[in-house]
């Protein structure tokens, strides 16, 4: 039994060693694809805050904002990238967020242009209820945010200019996504001193 355990442990270690690199590469590629989808006009992205990126591993949200502590709500922000145009000019940001919908672990990628307009909301991995909150990944829901400005509210019917149509039976998830969009918009305004 001891020999079997040792052999299994060694085999698992070898498999982990072989697969850890490709898994990290796939995750990085998926994150880059989400950023591009959330900010289609960007030509490239530069890390401002990403604990997994070598160039920003020592950057904190506090240091970005010049504060001693993260303002309420900003703790959901996991990464921040500057969106750049073809000339290398900053045209907005893309933030990676992990928030709570009906369940915790709702991953979002949110783009905000320099004028405060939402450029895209991409719903990633989540544990929302299938057929209800999980429908947040559907194009019709995500596309509602494009071209709008914060603060946004959720409504169950006939959305106005500053409103988002809730997913039927999943108002909590809809509010979770919308609150995250508002939070990223507020963060960007704080980061730049207001919409440009």
C-alpha positions as a Python dict, from the first residue, in 0.01 Angstrom:
ca = {
    (1, 'X'): (0, 0, 0),
    (2, 'X'): (286, 238, 84),
    (3, 'X'): (456, 168, -250),
    (4, 'X'): (129, 228, -439),
    (5, 'X'): (78, 557, -254),
    (6, 'X'): (432, 672, -332),
    (7, 'X'): (400, 579, -700),
    (8, 'X'): (63, 760, -725),
    (9, 'X'): (205, 1070, -554),
    (10, 'X'): (501, 1078, -792),
    (11, 'X'): (272, 1028, -1093),
    (12, 'X'): (44, 1311, -980),
    (13, 'X'): (345, 1536, -927),
    (14, 'X'): (470, 1465, -1278),
    (15, 'X'): (128, 1527, -1432),
    (16, 'X'): (96, 1855, -1241),
    (17, 'X'): (445, 1963, -1352),
    (18, 'X'): (361, 1888, -1715),
    (19, 'X'): (17, 2052, -1717),
    (20, 'X'): (64, 2361, -1497),
    (21, 'X'): (225, 2565, -1777),
    (22, 'X'): (-33, 2490, -2048),
    (23, 'X'): (-318, 2553, -1803),
    (24, 'X'): (-172, 2894, -1712),
    (25, 'X'): (-128, 2976, -2082),
    (26, 'X'): (-490, 2884, -2157),
    (27, 'X'): (-612, 3099, -1866),
    (28, 'X'): (-403, 3395, -1987),
    (29, 'X'): (-535, 3353, -2343),
    (30, 'X'): (-895, 3336, -2218),
    (31, 'X'): (-845, 3651, -2009),
    (32, 'X'): (-696, 3833, -2309),
    (33, 'X'): (-989, 3724, -2528),
    (34, 'X'): (-1237, 3849, -2265),
    (35, 'X'): (-1056, 4185, -2247),
    (36, 'X'): (-1070, 4219, -2626),
    (37, 'X'): (-1441, 4130, -2629),
    (38, 'X'): (-1513, 4381, -2351),
    (39, 'X'): (-1323, 4659, -2532),
    (40, 'X'): (-1332, 4581, -2908),
    (41, 'X'): (-1181, 4918, -3012),
    (42, 'X'): (-860, 4854, -2817),
    (43, 'X'): (-555, 4739, -3009),
    (44, 'X'): (-364, 4630, -2700),
    (45, 'X'): (-382, 4626, -2321),
    (46, 'X'): (-131, 4728, -2056),
    (47, 'X'): (-152, 4587, -1704),
    (48, 'X'): (-216, 4848, -1435),
    (49, 'X'): (-308, 4603, -1160),
    (50, 'X'): (-276, 4228, -1196),
    (51, 'X'): (-122, 4023, -914),
    (52, 'X'): (-35, 3752, -1170),
    (53, 'X'): (152, 3986, -1406),
    (54, 'X'): (523, 4026, -1333),
    (55, 'X'): (526, 4400, -1414),
    (56, 'X'): (246, 4482, -1166),
    (57, 'X'): (290, 4219, -895),
    (58, 'X'): (367, 4489, -634),
    (59, 'X'): (87, 4727, -740),
    (60, 'X'): (-223, 4749, -521),
    (61, 'X'): (-559, 4914, -576),
    (62, 'X'): (-468, 5151, -294),
    (63, 'X'): (-149, 5261, -469),
    (64, 'X'): (-336, 5310, -797),
    (65, 'X'): (-593, 5531, -629),
    (66, 'X'): (-349, 5701, -392),
    (67, 'X'): (-548, 5597, -85),
    (68, 'X'): (-460, 5414, 235),
    (69, 'X'): (-741, 5163, 195),
    (70, 'X'): (-964, 5031, -82),
    (71, 'X'): (-1299, 5214, -89),
    (72, 'X'): (-1608, 5005, -17),
    (73, 'X'): (-1701, 4778, -303),
    (74, 'X'): (-1372, 4796, -492),
    (75, 'X'): (-1255, 4470, -337),
    (76, 'X'): (-1434, 4280, -616),
    (77, 'X'): (-1184, 4416, -871),
    (78, 'X'): (-920, 4152, -945),
    (79, 'X'): (-736, 4306, -1242),
    (80, 'X'): (-721, 4640, -1422),
    (81, 'X'): (-577, 4691, -1770),
    (82, 'X'): (-548, 5012, -1969),
    (83, 'X'): (-704, 4983, -2314),
    (84, 'X'): (-474, 5134, -2580),
    (85, 'X'): (-541, 5249, -2936),
    (86, 'X'): (-307, 5194, -3233),
    (87, 'X'): (-94, 5494, -3130),
    (88, 'X'): (-57, 5367, -2773),
    (89, 'X'): (-298, 5623, -2628),
    (90, 'X'): (-515, 5523, -2332),
    (91, 'X'): (-880, 5501, -2435),
    (92, 'X'): (-1024, 5341, -2121),
    (93, 'X'): (-985, 5042, -1895),
    (94, 'X'): (-1087, 4681, -1873),
    (95, 'X'): (-1135, 4532, -1527),
    (96, 'X'): (-1164, 4171, -1424),
    (97, 'X'): (-1415, 4130, -1142),
    (98, 'X'): (-1530, 3846, -919),
    (99, 'X'): (-1862, 3931, -755),
    (100, 'X'): (-2177, 3769, -621),
    (101, 'X'): (-2493, 3713, -815),
    (102, 'X'): (-2733, 3457, -670),
    (103, 'X'): (-2418, 3260, -583),
    (104, 'X'): (-2064, 3381, -525),
    (105, 'X'): (-1792, 3339, -786),
    (106, 'X'): (-1947, 3538, -1073),
    (107, 'X'): (-1655, 3633, -1300),
    (108, 'X'): (-1693, 3939, -1521),
    (109, 'X'): (-1476, 4140, -1757),
    (110, 'X'): (-1596, 4499, -1790),
    (111, 'X'): (-1475, 4768, -2030),
    (112, 'X'): (-1519, 5141, -1971),
    (113, 'X'): (-1418, 5405, -2227),
    (114, 'X'): (-1249, 5732, -2130),
    (115, 'X'): (-1585, 5915, -2155),
    (116, 'X'): (-1742, 5674, -1903),
    (117, 'X'): (-1933, 5472, -2164),
    (118, 'X'): (-1953, 5096, -2110),
    (119, 'X'): (-1779, 4922, -2401),
    (120, 'X'): (-1865, 4568, -2303),
    (121, 'X'): (-1956, 4325, -2027),
    (122, 'X'): (-1841, 3965, -2060),
    (123, 'X'): (-1976, 3710, -1814),
    (124, 'X'): (-1723, 3434, -1756),
    (125, 'X'): (-1711, 3138, -1520),
    (126, 'X'): (-1992, 3132, -1266),
    (127, 'X'): (-2205, 2908, -1047),
    (128, 'X'): (-2536, 3075, -1124),
    (129, 'X'): (-2844, 2856, -1161),
    (130, 'X'): (-2872, 2687, -1502),
    (131, 'X'): (-3161, 2829, -1706),
    (132, 'X'): (-3187, 3132, -1476),
    (133, 'X'): (-2884, 3331, -1360),
    (134, 'X'): (-2654, 3139, -1594),
    (135, 'X'): (-2839, 3313, -1879),
    (136, 'X'): (-2631, 3620, -1796),
    (137, 'X'): (-2379, 3477, -2045),
    (138, 'X'): (-2631, 3522, -2327),
    (139, 'X'): (-2549, 3795, -2578),
    (140, 'X'): (-2880, 3981, -2540),
    (141, 'X'): (-2812, 4041, -2171),
    (142, 'X'): (-2447, 4141, -2203),
    (143, 'X'): (-2510, 4369, -2501),
    (144, 'X'): (-2759, 4581, -2306),
    (145, 'X'): (-2472, 4753, -2125),
    (146, 'X'): (-2284, 4867, -2436),
    (147, 'X'): (-2299, 5242, -2491),
    (148, 'X'): (-2460, 5317, -2155),
    (149, 'X'): (-2315, 5509, -1863),
    (150, 'X'): (-2323, 5445, -1492),
    (151, 'X'): (-2516, 5457, -1268),
    (152, 'X'): (-2735, 5183, -1412),
    (153, 'X'): (-3040, 5020, -1252),
    (154, 'X'): (-3217, 4692, -1315),
    (155, 'X'): (-3582, 4682, -1420),
    (156, 'X'): (-3815, 4392, -1492),
    (157, 'X'): (-3983, 4555, -1792),
    (158, 'X'): (-3938, 4832, -2050),
    (159, 'X'): (-3584, 4948, -1967),
    (160, 'X'): (-3504, 5316, -2007),
    (161, 'X'): (-3173, 5476, -2103),
    (162, 'X'): (-3008, 5409, -1766),
    (163, 'X'): (-3176, 5072, -1703),
    (164, 'X'): (-3098, 4708, -1772),
    (165, 'X'): (-3366, 4448, -1846),
    (166, 'X'): (-3346, 4179, -1577),
    (167, 'X'): (-3321, 3815, -1672),
    (168, 'X'): (-3660, 3657, -1602),
    (169, 'X'): (-3641, 3474, -1271),
    (170, 'X'): (-3287, 3596, -1208),
    (171, 'X'): (-3316, 3951, -1082),
    (172, 'X'): (-3046, 3892, -819),
    (173, 'X'): (-2794, 3787, -1083),
    (174, 'X'): (-2894, 4082, -1302),
    (175, 'X'): (-2839, 4319, -1010),
    (176, 'X'): (-2507, 4154, -927),
    (177, 'X'): (-2375, 4216, -1278),
    (178, 'X'): (-2514, 4570, -1289),
    (179, 'X'): (-2370, 4659, -948),
    (180, 'X'): (-2030, 4534, -1066),
    (181, 'X'): (-2054, 4751, -1380),
    (182, 'X'): (-2138, 5054, -1164),
    (183, 'X'): (-1846, 4973, -933),
    (184, 'X'): (-1595, 4953, -1219),
    (185, 'X'): (-1730, 5280, -1362),
    (186, 'X'): (-1691, 5448, -1023),
    (187, 'X'): (-1341, 5305, -989),
    (188, 'X'): (-1241, 5442, -1329),
    (189, 'X'): (-1380, 5785, -1241),
    (190, 'X'): (-1177, 5779, -917),
    (191, 'X'): (-869, 5661, -1104),
    (192, 'X'): (-884, 5941, -1362),
    (193, 'X'): (-1046, 6212, -1155),
    (194, 'X'): (-1370, 6183, -1354),
    (195, 'X'): (-1475, 6098, -1708),
    (196, 'X'): (-1259, 6269, -1971),
}
